[in-house]
mmCIF file of C-alpha atoms and ligand atoms in Angstrom:
data_model
loop_
_atom_site.group_PDB
_atom_site.id
_atom_site.type_symbol
_atom_site.label_atom_id
_atom_site.label_comp_id
_atom_site.label_asym_id
_atom_site.label_seq_id
_atom_site.Cartn_x
_atom_site.Cartn_y
_atom_site.Cartn_z
ATOM 1 C CA MET X 1 -0.048 0.046 -0.083
ATOM 2 C CA ASP X 2 1.390 3.604 -1.031
ATOM 3 C CA VAL X 3 0.731 5.836 1.941
ATOM 4 C CA ASP X 4 1.477 9.574 0.845
ATOM 5 C CA THR X 5 2.490 12.090 3.470
ATOM 6 C CA ALA X 6 3.732 14.537 0.940
ATOM 7 C CA PHE X 7 1.207 14.845 -2.117
ATOM 8 C CA ASP X 8 0.467 17.316 -4.875
ATOM 9 C CA ASP X 9 -2.862 18.612 -6.115
ATOM 10 C CA LYS X 10 -2.951 15.775 -8.652
ATOM 11 C CA ARG X 11 -2.646 13.172 -6.052
ATOM 12 C CA PHE X 12 -5.072 14.896 -3.799
ATOM 13 C CA ARG X 13 -7.692 15.022 -6.571
ATOM 14 C CA GLU X 14 -6.880 11.298 -7.664
ATOM 15 C CA VAL X 15 -7.502 9.840 -4.173
ATOM 16 C CA LEU X 16 -10.431 12.024 -3.314
ATOM 17 C CA GLY X 17 -11.823 11.006 -6.695
ATOM 18 C CA HIS X 18 -12.366 7.510 -5.447
ATOM 19 C CA LEU X 19 -15.426 8.690 -3.679
ATOM 20 C CA PRO X 20 -18.316 8.971 -6.225
ATOM 21 C CA THR X 21 -20.379 11.942 -5.898
ATOM 22 C CA GLY X 22 -23.916 12.982 -7.345
ATOM 23 C CA VAL X 23 -23.894 16.046 -9.749
ATOM 24 C CA VAL X 24 -26.063 18.993 -9.317
ATOM 25 C CA VAL X 25 -26.326 22.311 -11.032
ATOM 26 C CA ILE X 26 -26.790 25.229 -8.615
ATOM 27 C CA THR X 27 -28.829 27.888 -10.454
ATOM 28 C CA ALA X 28 -29.997 31.304 -9.587
ATOM 29 C CA ILE X 29 -31.509 34.433 -11.256
ATOM 30 C CA THR X 30 -29.017 37.301 -10.862
ATOM 31 C CA PRO X 31 -30.068 40.772 -9.922
ATOM 32 C CA GLU X 32 -29.787 41.667 -13.658
ATOM 33 C CA GLY X 33 -32.607 39.137 -14.189
ATOM 34 C CA LYS X 34 -30.251 36.484 -15.956
ATOM 35 C CA PRO X 35 -30.231 32.674 -15.181
ATOM 36 C CA SER X 36 -27.003 31.739 -13.995
ATOM 37 C CA GLY X 37 -25.669 28.203 -12.922
ATOM 38 C CA MET X 38 -22.621 26.097 -12.175
ATOM 39 C CA VAL X 39 -22.025 22.364 -11.723
ATOM 40 C CA VAL X 40 -21.164 21.209 -8.266
ATOM 41 C CA GLY X 41 -20.006 17.705 -7.054
ATOM 42 C CA SER X 42 -19.531 18.985 -3.547
ATOM 43 C CA PHE X 43 -23.329 19.204 -2.580
ATOM 44 C CA THR X 44 -24.482 17.605 0.724
ATOM 45 C CA SER X 45 -27.446 17.842 3.046
ATOM 46 C CA VAL X 46 -26.323 19.378 6.508
ATOM 47 C CA SER X 47 -29.175 19.703 8.874
ATOM 48 C CA LEU X 48 -32.906 18.474 9.241
ATOM 49 C CA ASP X 49 -33.860 21.042 11.873
ATOM 50 C CA PRO X 50 -33.397 23.763 10.499
ATOM 51 C CA PRO X 51 -33.214 22.241 7.070
ATOM 52 C CA LEU X 52 -29.960 23.303 5.753
ATOM 53 C CA VAL X 53 -27.814 21.939 2.689
ATOM 54 C CA ALA X 54 -24.352 22.946 1.625
ATOM 55 C CA PHE X 55 -21.868 23.065 -1.399
ATOM 56 C CA LEU X 56 -18.244 24.256 -1.897
ATOM 57 C CA PRO X 57 -17.612 26.406 -4.672
ATOM 58 C CA ALA X 58 -13.965 27.374 -5.686
ATOM 59 C CA ARG X 59 -13.092 31.096 -4.714
ATOM 60 C CA THR X 60 -11.900 31.443 -8.148
ATOM 61 C CA SER X 61 -15.393 30.583 -9.733
ATOM 62 C CA SER X 62 -16.768 33.439 -11.726
ATOM 63 C CA SER X 63 -19.998 31.508 -11.943
ATOM 64 C CA PHE X 64 -20.386 31.437 -8.160
ATOM 65 C CA ALA X 65 -19.249 35.160 -8.014
ATOM 66 C CA SER X 66 -22.574 35.817 -10.160
ATOM 67 C CA LEU X 67 -24.731 33.287 -8.259
ATOM 68 C CA ARG X 68 -24.049 34.724 -4.897
ATOM 69 C CA LYS X 69 -25.332 37.990 -5.959
ATOM 70 C CA ALA X 70 -29.066 36.371 -5.798
ATOM 71 C CA HIS X 71 -30.892 36.018 -2.624
ATOM 72 C CA SER X 72 -31.939 32.339 -3.326
ATOM 73 C CA PHE X 73 -30.594 29.391 -5.321
ATOM 74 C CA CYS X 74 -31.857 26.107 -6.557
ATOM 75 C CA VAL X 75 -30.047 22.744 -6.515
ATOM 76 C CA ASN X 76 -30.912 20.656 -9.573
ATOM 77 C CA ILE X 77 -29.914 16.983 -9.182
ATOM 78 C CA LEU X 78 -29.184 15.682 -12.596
ATOM 79 C CA SER X 79 -30.310 12.245 -13.929
ATOM 80 C CA ALA X 80 -28.068 9.882 -15.576
ATOM 81 C CA LYS X 81 -29.310 11.137 -18.896
ATOM 82 C CA GLN X 82 -28.220 14.725 -18.378
ATOM 83 C CA GLU X 83 -24.481 14.305 -18.812
ATOM 84 C CA PRO X 84 -24.604 16.699 -21.830
ATOM 85 C CA ILE X 85 -26.205 19.265 -19.497
ATOM 86 C CA CYS X 86 -23.552 18.748 -16.923
ATOM 87 C CA ARG X 87 -20.870 19.326 -19.481
ATOM 88 C CA GLN X 88 -22.667 22.272 -20.829
ATOM 89 C CA PHE X 89 -22.786 23.927 -17.297
ATOM 90 C CA ALA X 90 -19.169 22.799 -16.319
ATOM 91 C CA VAL X 91 -17.545 24.984 -18.858
ATOM 92 C CA SER X 92 -16.447 28.612 -17.682
ATOM 93 C CA GLY X 93 -18.302 31.498 -19.598
ATOM 94 C CA GLY X 94 -20.694 31.293 -22.505
ATOM 95 C CA ASP X 95 -24.569 31.067 -22.383
ATOM 96 C CA LYS X 96 -24.806 27.911 -20.147
ATOM 97 C CA PHE X 97 -28.667 27.918 -20.587
ATOM 98 C CA ALA X 98 -28.695 27.857 -24.368
ATOM 99 C CA GLY X 99 -31.168 25.156 -25.211
ATOM 100 C CA VAL X 100 -31.869 24.169 -21.768
ATOM 101 C CA ASN X 101 -35.646 24.191 -20.800
ATOM 102 C CA TRP X 102 -36.569 25.287 -17.342
ATOM 103 C CA SER X 103 -39.281 26.569 -15.186
ATOM 104 C CA PRO X 104 -38.952 28.837 -12.067
ATOM 105 C CA ALA X 105 -38.917 27.386 -8.555
ATOM 106 C CA PRO X 106 -40.990 29.133 -6.008
ATOM 107 C CA SER X 107 -37.918 31.329 -5.478
ATOM 108 C CA GLY X 108 -37.535 32.133 -9.134
ATOM 109 C CA ALA X 109 -34.361 30.122 -9.534
ATOM 110 C CA PRO X 110 -34.362 27.895 -12.617
ATOM 111 C CA VAL X 111 -35.580 24.296 -12.228
ATOM 112 C CA ILE X 112 -33.967 22.469 -15.205
ATOM 113 C CA ASP X 113 -36.388 20.055 -16.947
ATOM 114 C CA GLY X 114 -35.791 16.256 -16.386
ATOM 115 C CA VAL X 115 -33.844 16.528 -12.978
ATOM 116 C CA VAL X 116 -34.515 13.699 -10.540
ATOM 117 C CA ALA X 117 -34.961 16.245 -7.715
ATOM 118 C CA TRP X 118 -34.782 20.006 -6.892
ATOM 119 C CA ILE X 119 -34.057 22.013 -3.517
ATOM 120 C CA ASP X 120 -35.017 25.600 -3.468
ATOM 121 C CA CYS X 121 -32.962 27.537 -0.725
ATOM 122 C CA GLU X 122 -32.010 30.774 0.555
ATOM 123 C CA PHE X 123 -28.454 31.602 1.172
ATOM 124 C CA GLU X 124 -27.954 31.289 4.909
ATOM 125 C CA ARG X 125 -24.034 31.893 5.184
ATOM 126 C CA ILE X 126 -20.945 31.888 3.175
ATOM 127 C CA ASP X 127 -17.681 30.758 4.925
ATOM 128 C CA GLU X 128 -14.137 30.816 3.742
ATOM 129 C CA ALA X 129 -12.487 27.301 3.676
ATOM 130 C CA GLY X 130 -9.044 27.280 2.042
ATOM 131 C CA ASP X 131 -9.367 27.930 -1.676
ATOM 132 C CA HIS X 132 -13.103 27.191 -1.398
ATOM 133 C CA TYR X 133 -16.173 28.710 0.142
ATOM 134 C CA ILE X 134 -18.637 26.577 2.280
ATOM 135 C CA VAL X 135 -22.160 27.803 1.250
ATOM 136 C CA LEU X 136 -24.776 26.953 3.535
ATOM 137 C CA GLY X 137 -28.405 27.026 2.295
ATOM 138 C CA ARG X 138 -31.687 27.012 4.149
ATOM 139 C CA VAL X 139 -34.124 24.987 2.291
ATOM 140 C CA THR X 140 -37.504 26.718 1.506
ATOM 141 C CA HIS X 141 -39.110 24.231 -1.038
ATOM 142 C CA LEU X 142 -38.007 20.904 -2.538
ATOM 143 C CA ALA X 143 -39.602 18.165 -4.877
ATOM 144 C CA THR X 144 -38.748 14.975 -6.660
ATOM 145 C CA GLY X 145 -38.811 15.039 -10.396
ATOM 146 C CA VAL X 146 -38.199 12.232 -13.027
ATOM 147 C CA PRO X 147 -38.155 9.054 -10.939
ATOM 148 C CA THR X 148 -34.991 7.766 -12.558
ATOM 149 C CA ILE X 149 -31.455 7.116 -11.739
ATOM 150 C CA PRO X 150 -29.085 10.122 -10.867
ATOM 151 C CA LEU X 151 -25.793 11.089 -12.550
ATOM 152 C CA LEU X 152 -22.707 10.055 -10.742
ATOM 153 C CA PHE X 153 -19.108 11.356 -11.098
ATOM 154 C CA PHE X 154 -16.361 8.931 -10.102
ATOM 155 C CA GLN X 155 -12.626 8.981 -10.877
ATOM 156 C CA GLY X 156 -13.124 11.696 -13.371
ATOM 157 C CA GLY X 157 -15.718 9.849 -15.322
ATOM 158 C CA TYR X 158 -19.549 10.082 -15.514
ATOM 159 C CA GLY X 159 -21.794 7.011 -14.851
ATOM 160 C CA GLY X 160 -25.237 6.094 -13.360
ATOM 161 C CA PHE X 161 -26.243 4.394 -10.211
ATOM 162 C CA ALA X 162 -27.011 0.590 -10.470
ATOM 163 C CA THR X 163 -28.035 -1.552 -7.331
ATOM 164 C CA THR X 164 -25.672 -4.541 -7.143
ATOM 165 C CA SER X 165 -28.604 -6.808 -6.672
ATOM 166 C CA LEU X 166 -30.312 -5.890 -9.919
ATOM 167 C CA VAL X 167 -27.392 -6.059 -12.179
ATOM 168 C CA MET X 168 -26.072 -9.407 -13.600
ATOM 169 C CA GLY X 169 -22.267 -8.651 -13.410
ATOM 170 C CA ALA X 170 -19.926 -9.956 -15.976
ATOM 171 C CA SER X 171 -18.434 -12.603 -13.727
ATOM 172 C CA ALA X 172 -17.795 -16.436 -13.613
ATOM 173 C CA ASP X 173 -21.204 -17.119 -12.336
ATOM 174 C CA MET X 174 -22.715 -15.226 -15.212
ATOM 175 C CA LEU X 175 -20.757 -17.467 -17.728
ATOM 176 C CA HIS X 176 -21.844 -20.466 -15.793
ATOM 177 C CA SER X 177 -25.429 -19.256 -16.157
ATOM 178 C CA LEU X 178 -25.158 -18.673 -19.859
ATOM 179 C CA SER X 179 -23.722 -22.229 -20.326
ATOM 180 C CA ILE X 180 -26.764 -23.614 -18.460
ATOM 181 C CA ALA X 181 -29.027 -21.321 -20.815
ATOM 182 C CA ASP X 182 -27.343 -22.678 -23.782
ATOM 183 C CA ARG X 183 -28.019 -26.495 -22.869
ATOM 184 C CA ALA X 184 -31.449 -25.723 -21.816
ATOM 185 C CA ARG X 185 -32.535 -23.579 -24.798
ATOM 186 C CA ALA X 186 -33.655 -26.277 -27.301
ATOM 187 C CA GLU X 187 -36.038 -27.824 -24.634
ATOM 188 C CA ILE X 188 -37.477 -24.426 -23.615
ATOM 189 C CA GLU X 189 -38.212 -23.711 -27.289
ATOM 190 C CA ALA X 190 -39.773 -27.023 -27.812
ATOM 191 C CA LEU X 191 -41.980 -26.371 -24.626
ATOM 192 C CA ALA X 192 -43.086 -22.917 -25.915
ATOM 193 C CA GLY X 193 -43.727 -24.260 -29.382
ATOM 194 C CA ASP X 194 -45.973 -27.093 -27.878
ATOM 195 C CA VAL X 195 -47.801 -25.303 -25.258
ATOM 196 C CA GLY X 196 -48.231 -22.013 -27.060
ATOM 197 C CA PHE X 197 -47.431 -19.831 -24.020
ATOM 198 C CA GLU X 198 -44.328 -17.737 -23.156
ATOM 199 C CA CYS X 199 -41.553 -19.661 -21.518
ATOM 200 C CA TYR X 200 -38.517 -18.716 -19.720
ATOM 201 C CA ALA X 201 -35.621 -19.757 -17.532
ATOM 202 C CA GLN X 202 -34.322 -18.171 -14.546
ATOM 203 C CA VAL X 203 -31.185 -18.866 -12.222
ATOM 204 C CA PRO X 204 -30.899 -17.969 -8.598
ATOM 205 C CA LYS X 205 -28.242 -15.267 -7.901
ATOM 206 C CA GLY X 206 -28.189 -14.335 -4.213
ATOM 207 C CA ASP X 207 -31.494 -12.698 -3.162
ATOM 208 C CA GLN X 208 -32.629 -12.292 -6.721
ATOM 209 C CA PHE X 209 -33.355 -14.557 -9.749
ATOM 210 C CA VAL X 210 -32.259 -13.737 -13.296
ATOM 211 C CA VAL X 211 -33.873 -14.523 -16.437
ATOM 212 C CA ILE X 212 -31.440 -16.130 -18.692
ATOM 213 C CA ALA X 213 -33.610 -17.568 -21.546
ATOM 214 C CA SER X 214 -36.976 -16.471 -22.911
ATOM 215 C CA VAL X 215 -39.099 -17.802 -25.695
ATOM 216 C CA PHE X 216 -42.248 -16.222 -26.822
ATOM 217 C CA PRO X 217 -44.360 -18.073 -29.196
ATOM 218 C CA PRO X 218 -44.930 -17.820 -32.270
ATOM 219 C CA LEU X 219 -41.213 -18.456 -32.514
ATOM 220 C CA ASP X 220 -40.477 -15.978 -35.300
ATOM 221 C CA ALA X 221 -42.247 -13.180 -33.451
ATOM 222 C CA VAL X 222 -40.006 -10.521 -31.879
ATOM 223 C CA PRO X 223 -40.043 -11.493 -28.088
ATOM 224 C CA PRO X 224 -40.578 -8.828 -25.563
ATOM 225 C CA TRP X 225 -37.510 -8.043 -23.496
ATOM 226 C CA ARG X 226 -37.000 -10.371 -20.690
ATOM 227 C CA ILE X 227 -33.119 -11.574 -20.597
ATOM 228 C CA GLY X 228 -31.188 -10.300 -17.806
ATOM 229 C CA MET X 229 -34.305 -9.019 -15.951
ATOM 230 C CA THR X 230 -33.964 -9.690 -12.175
ATOM 231 C CA PHE X 231 -36.532 -9.993 -9.584
ATOM 232 C CA PRO X 232 -36.289 -10.269 -5.817
ATOM 233 C CA VAL X 233 -36.716 -13.761 -4.229
ATOM 234 C CA VAL X 234 -39.811 -12.963 -2.224
ATOM 235 C CA PRO X 235 -43.036 -15.211 -1.725
ATOM 236 C CA PRO X 236 -44.764 -16.509 -3.569
ATOM 237 C CA TRP X 237 -42.661 -16.768 -6.519
ATOM 238 C CA GLY X 238 -39.504 -16.857 -4.393
ATOM 239 C CA GLU X 239 -40.853 -19.936 -2.457
ATOM 240 C CA VAL X 240 -40.141 -22.188 -5.588
ATOM 241 C CA PHE X 241 -36.523 -21.072 -5.344
ATOM 242 C CA MET X 242 -36.258 -21.775 -1.736
ATOM 243 C CA ALA X 243 -38.251 -25.023 -1.759
ATOM 244 C CA TRP X 244 -35.015 -27.156 -2.215
ATOM 245 C CA ALA X 245 -32.908 -25.244 0.142
ATOM 246 C CA PRO X 246 -32.067 -26.607 3.489
ATOM 247 C CA ARG X 247 -34.465 -25.746 6.474
ATOM 248 C CA ASP X 248 -31.990 -23.487 8.030
ATOM 249 C CA GLU X 249 -31.373 -21.703 4.781
ATOM 250 C CA GLN X 250 -35.340 -21.178 4.539
ATOM 251 C CA ILE X 251 -35.497 -19.709 8.022
ATOM 252 C CA ALA X 252 -32.621 -17.362 7.226
ATOM 253 C CA TRP X 253 -34.184 -16.273 4.060
ATOM 254 C CA MET X 254 -37.568 -15.598 5.749
ATOM 255 C CA ASN X 255 -35.541 -13.582 8.247
ATOM 256 C CA ARG X 256 -33.730 -11.504 5.692
ATOM 257 C CA ILE X 257 -36.881 -10.624 3.729
ATOM 258 C CA ARG X 258 -38.618 -9.886 6.933
ATOM 259 C CA THR X 259 -41.476 -12.196 6.776
ATOM 260 C CA PRO X 260 -44.289 -11.653 9.079
ATOM 261 C CA ALA X 261 -44.571 -14.202 11.763
ATOM 262 C CA ASP X 262 -48.221 -14.930 10.763
ATOM 263 C CA ASP X 263 -46.983 -15.947 7.298
ATOM 264 C CA ARG X 264 -44.151 -18.135 8.135
ATOM 265 C CA GLN X 265 -45.719 -21.396 8.879
ATOM 266 C CA ARG X 266 -47.854 -21.218 5.696
ATOM 267 C CA ILE X 267 -44.719 -20.324 3.704
ATOM 268 C CA LEU X 268 -42.970 -23.403 5.087
ATOM 269 C CA ASP X 269 -45.903 -25.555 4.353
ATOM 270 C CA GLU X 270 -46.092 -24.310 0.683
ATOM 271 C CA MET X 271 -42.509 -24.979 0.156
ATOM 272 C CA ALA X 272 -42.827 -28.365 1.395
ATOM 273 C CA THR X 273 -45.606 -29.043 -0.988
ATOM 274 C CA ILE X 274 -43.701 -27.410 -3.921
ATOM 275 C CA ARG X 275 -40.908 -29.984 -3.103
ATOM 276 C CA SER X 276 -43.068 -32.875 -2.900
ATOM 277 C CA THR X 277 -45.110 -32.172 -6.061
ATOM 278 C CA GLY X 278 -42.144 -30.702 -8.032
ATOM 279 C CA TRP X 279 -43.724 -27.787 -9.360
ATOM 280 C CA SER X 280 -45.802 -24.662 -8.384
ATOM 281 C CA MET X 281 -48.118 -22.187 -9.801
ATOM 282 C CA THR X 282 -48.712 -18.417 -9.219
ATOM 283 C CA VAL X 283 -51.714 -16.413 -10.071
ATOM 284 C CA TRP X 284 -51.869 -12.643 -10.557
ATOM 285 C CA ARG X 285 -54.504 -10.643 -8.890
ATOM 286 C CA SER X 286 -54.309 -8.035 -11.466
ATOM 287 C CA MET X 287 -52.206 -7.598 -14.604
ATOM 288 C CA ALA X 288 -52.585 -3.941 -14.499
ATOM 289 C CA ASP X 289 -50.050 -3.451 -11.821
ATOM 290 C CA VAL X 290 -47.619 -5.564 -13.664
ATOM 291 C CA ASP X 291 -47.901 -3.798 -16.983
ATOM 292 C CA GLN X 292 -47.442 -0.468 -14.930
ATOM 293 C CA ILE X 293 -44.374 -1.791 -13.260
ATOM 294 C CA SER X 294 -42.801 -3.211 -16.511
ATOM 295 C CA GLY X 295 -43.532 0.252 -18.190
ATOM 296 C CA ILE X 296 -41.770 2.265 -15.569
ATOM 297 C CA ILE X 297 -38.760 -0.124 -15.430
ATOM 298 C CA ALA X 298 -38.380 0.055 -19.194
ATOM 299 C CA GLU X 299 -38.571 3.841 -19.261
ATOM 300 C CA HIS X 300 -36.560 4.666 -16.074
ATOM 301 C CA GLY X 301 -34.485 1.662 -15.324
ATOM 302 C CA HIS X 302 -34.276 -0.042 -11.898
ATOM 303 C CA THR X 303 -33.744 2.092 -8.767
ATOM 304 C CA PRO X 304 -33.833 0.989 -5.248
ATOM 305 C CA ALA X 305 -37.238 2.431 -5.015
ATOM 306 C CA MET X 306 -38.531 0.585 -7.969
ATOM 307 C CA GLU X 307 -36.877 -2.594 -6.525
ATOM 308 C CA ARG X 308 -39.058 -2.306 -3.357
ATOM 309 C CA GLN X 309 -42.141 -1.621 -5.471
ATOM 310 C CA VAL X 310 -41.501 -4.803 -7.616
ATOM 311 C CA ALA X 311 -41.010 -6.875 -4.473
ATOM 312 C CA GLN X 312 -44.207 -5.361 -3.011
ATOM 313 C CA LEU X 313 -46.107 -6.140 -6.294
ATOM 314 C CA MET X 314 -44.684 -9.779 -6.326
ATOM 315 C CA ARG X 315 -45.946 -10.316 -2.703
ATOM 316 C CA SER X 316 -49.507 -9.351 -3.690
ATOM 317 C CA THR X 317 -49.614 -12.197 -6.391
ATOM 318 C CA THR X 318 -51.341 -15.424 -4.976
ATOM 319 C CA SER X 319 -49.331 -18.692 -4.570
ATOM 320 C CA VAL X 320 -51.308 -21.573 -5.320
ATOM 321 C CA ALA X 321 -48.633 -24.084 -4.832
ATOM 322 C CA GLU X 322 -51.127 -26.673 -3.427
ATOM 323 C CA VAL X 323 -52.848 -26.933 -6.949
ATOM 324 C CA ARG X 324 -51.240 -30.183 -8.067
ATOM 325 C CA SER X 325 -54.060 -32.465 -9.484
ATOM 326 C CA GLN X 326 -56.784 -32.428 -11.931
ATOM 327 C CA GLU X 327 -59.394 -31.453 -9.292
ATOM 328 C CA ASP X 328 -57.095 -28.861 -7.691
ATOM 329 C CA VAL X 329 -56.829 -27.225 -10.991
ATOM 330 C CA GLY X 330 -60.656 -26.923 -11.322
ATOM 331 C CA ARG X 331 -60.434 -24.774 -8.162
ATOM 332 C CA LEU X 332 -58.778 -22.089 -10.250
ATOM 333 C CA ASP X 333 -62.450 -21.423 -11.430
ATOM 334 C CA GLY X 334 -63.161 -19.340 -8.328
ATOM 335 C CA HIS X 335 -60.016 -17.480 -8.292
ATOM 336 C CA PRO X 336 -60.247 -13.737 -8.621
ATOM 337 C CA THR X 337 -57.481 -13.364 -11.287
ATOM 338 C CA GLY X 338 -57.037 -12.638 -14.972
ATOM 339 C CA SER X 339 -54.173 -14.782 -15.506
ATOM 340 C CA ILE X 340 -51.910 -17.560 -14.092
ATOM 341 C CA ALA X 341 -48.710 -15.559 -13.738
ATOM 342 C CA SER X 342 -46.438 -18.643 -13.872
ATOM 343 C CA ILE X 343 -46.157 -22.405 -13.596
ATOM 344 C CA SER X 344 -42.654 -23.092 -12.418
ATOM 345 C CA ALA X 345 -40.703 -26.287 -11.997
ATOM 346 C CA PRO X 346 -37.011 -26.601 -11.044
ATOM 347 C CA VAL X 347 -33.966 -28.189 -12.699
ATOM 348 C CA ILE X 348 -31.775 -29.679 -9.912
ATOM 349 C CA GLY X 349 -28.190 -29.769 -11.041
ATOM 350 C CA PRO X 350 -25.745 -32.634 -10.773
ATOM 351 C CA ASP X 351 -24.522 -31.091 -7.492
ATOM 352 C CA GLY X 352 -28.081 -31.653 -5.994
ATOM 353 C CA GLU X 353 -28.571 -27.820 -5.840
ATOM 354 C CA LEU X 354 -31.304 -25.692 -8.004
ATOM 355 C CA ALA X 355 -29.684 -24.991 -11.302
ATOM 356 C CA LEU X 356 -32.446 -23.258 -13.101
ATOM 357 C CA MET X 357 -36.192 -22.483 -12.928
ATOM 358 C CA VAL X 358 -38.313 -23.102 -15.861
ATOM 359 C CA ASN X 359 -41.577 -21.247 -16.206
ATOM 360 C CA ILE X 360 -44.649 -20.956 -18.305
ATOM 361 C CA HIS X 361 -45.885 -17.591 -18.256
ATOM 362 C CA ASN X 362 -49.185 -15.627 -18.460
ATOM 363 C CA ILE X 363 -51.747 -18.445 -19.221
ATOM 364 C CA PRO X 364 -55.180 -17.029 -19.291
ATOM 365 C CA VAL X 365 -57.337 -18.289 -16.508
ATOM 366 C CA THR X 366 -60.007 -19.188 -19.097
ATOM 367 C CA THR X 367 -57.647 -21.879 -20.545
ATOM 368 C CA PRO X 368 -59.525 -25.231 -20.321
ATOM 369 C CA LYS X 369 -58.315 -26.997 -17.092
ATOM 370 C CA PRO X 370 -57.219 -30.097 -19.021
ATOM 371 C CA GLU X 371 -54.999 -27.863 -21.060
ATOM 372 C CA VAL X 372 -53.459 -26.406 -17.953
ATOM 373 C CA GLN X 373 -52.828 -29.960 -16.494
ATOM 374 C CA ARG X 374 -51.174 -30.823 -19.996
ATOM 375 C CA CYS X 375 -48.901 -27.677 -19.688
ATOM 376 C CA ILE X 376 -47.784 -28.922 -16.193
ATOM 377 C CA GLN X 377 -47.027 -32.463 -17.510
ATOM 378 C CA ARG X 378 -45.185 -30.965 -20.523
ATOM 379 C CA LEU X 379 -43.185 -28.609 -18.230
ATOM 380 C CA LEU X 380 -42.186 -31.502 -15.932
ATOM 381 C CA GLU X 381 -41.035 -33.432 -19.105
ATOM 382 C CA ALA X 382 -38.898 -30.499 -20.317
ATOM 383 C CA THR X 383 -37.290 -29.948 -16.806
ATOM 384 C CA ALA X 384 -36.489 -33.808 -16.643
ATOM 385 C CA ARG X 385 -34.767 -33.742 -20.096
ATOM 386 C CA ILE X 386 -32.763 -30.417 -19.200
ATOM 387 C CA ALA X 387 -31.582 -32.180 -16.063
ATOM 388 C CA GLU X 388 -30.314 -34.974 -18.113
ATOM 389 C CA ARG X 389 -28.502 -32.484 -20.483
ATOM 390 C CA LEU X 390 -26.785 -30.904 -17.443
ATOM 391 C CA ALA X 391 -25.751 -34.260 -15.896
HETATM 392 C C1 LIG F 401 -18.617 16.722 -11.869
HETATM 393 C C2 LIG F 401 -18.163 18.062 -11.574
HETATM 394 C C3 LIG F 401 -18.240 18.558 -10.112
HETATM 395 C C4 LIG F 401 -17.725 19.769 -9.924
HETATM 396 N N1 LIG F 401 -17.650 20.281 -8.582
HETATM 397 C C5 LIG F 401 -17.437 21.541 -8.329
HETATM 398 C C6 LIG F 401 -17.561 22.046 -6.970
HETATM 399 O O1 LIG F 401 -17.978 21.214 -6.105
HETATM 400 N N2 LIG F 401 -17.040 23.160 -6.732
HETATM 401 C C7 LIG F 401 -16.662 24.080 -7.628
HETATM 402 O O2 LIG F 401 -16.284 25.165 -7.449
HETATM 403 N N3 LIG F 401 -16.466 23.579 -9.001
HETATM 404 C C8 LIG F 401 -16.944 22.538 -9.315
HETATM 405 N N4 LIG F 401 -16.912 22.059 -10.515
HETATM 406 C C9 LIG F 401 -16.316 22.897 -11.728
HETATM 407 C C10 LIG F 401 -17.434 23.718 -12.027
HETATM 408 O O3 LIG F 401 -18.592 23.341 -12.248
HETATM 409 C C11 LIG F 401 -17.084 24.603 -13.307
HETATM 410 O O4 LIG F 401 -16.365 23.831 -14.097
HETATM 411 C C12 LIG F 401 -16.401 26.004 -13.048
HETATM 412 O O5 LIG F 401 -17.157 26.601 -12.027
HETATM 413 C C13 LIG F 401 -16.489 26.834 -14.202
HETATM 414 O O6 LIG F 401 -15.885 27.886 -14.076
HETATM 415 P P1 LIG F 401 -16.441 29.079 -13.609
HETATM 416 O O7 LIG F 401 -17.088 29.095 -12.300
HETATM 417 O O8 LIG F 401 -15.379 30.183 -13.599
HETATM 418 O O9 LIG F 401 -17.416 29.621 -14.854
HETATM 419 C C14 LIG F 401 -17.286 20.555 -10.892
HETATM 420 C C15 LIG F 401 -17.367 20.280 -12.214
HETATM 421 C C16 LIG F 401 -17.725 19.023 -12.551
HETATM 422 C C17 LIG F 401 -17.597 18.514 -13.922
#
């Protein structure tokens, strides 16, 4: 480890650049009535009561010299899509607002279109700190904007925030998953072609499962985007992933996802049922929620707030893991749902662990029950054959 006691400006910046920061544009209307702005990575919240925030402009900054003439300023938190705006506001001089759409915050300071949040402030005090100022702002108004990921600055480059749990990293286990998908693909295509519904395969990855193969009949149609999508392992869908885990892992999982005490025994029983029957079925209460969530994810990408929303939505589907015979399938008639979300069956790998899950998706609940029963039989045949291929 290189420990520096003597360091120059470059080294100071380089080491400090290891801390990622958000990127904001501080805006104000100058006494001359012109909008002014500068990019700042040193913005932070300071105090809740009173509500204070701070940022640190360089004493040499000409932009700050004009901003401080105003009474108020607005902090614009940029989205990951606003890197061009960031670059435009980071240059010295010129018309930084050229081509930028904005509307006034209550103070009059510009709120730039498309920001993820904005915070309207009055200048509280300005202190000197070395070659910078510490500017304290008292928050007067604030709001969230576009519900998407923010722009980040790290080691001199721009990027976006990604939750580790929602991203399939380029790692050895990803390659392993892809090789499983490769070997399972022919069977999944045959299954989808035969049953006429969308089929896909998922692999467990920590507390998430990741879609690694997806077939959407007719086979020559352009499929909806599924590959790489990840979902939290929460009941009822998550039960099928945990059904083959040892009991202590099941308990640890329920603790991690904070399963209410009232639900625990039912979930354990359902997992025991899934394990003994070899498959499980979940039904949607409403497809409208699902369509809405998929739409938001497609438009704005995954955020931690979105991840929580997806988990909550998934919990509101109903597990009918106990449906496992011709007569039981008949009970679906009384079920208040538009669609069977999924019939799932596991493929246990040569090591005895769950290798992947194969699903038939979105079967209309009006589908004749013998047909649903046939889907289940076909699914179990497919998973048995995939298991042989993996052996
Ligand atoms: C990501 C990023 C973060 C920045 N953070 C700060 C900051 O915290 N304080 C600062 O004075 N300048 C910061 N700057 C530099 C200013 O945005 C801008 O380049 C400078 O103010 C332009 O010079 P001017 O103020 O003389 O117009 C940052 C620039 C970038 C690109």
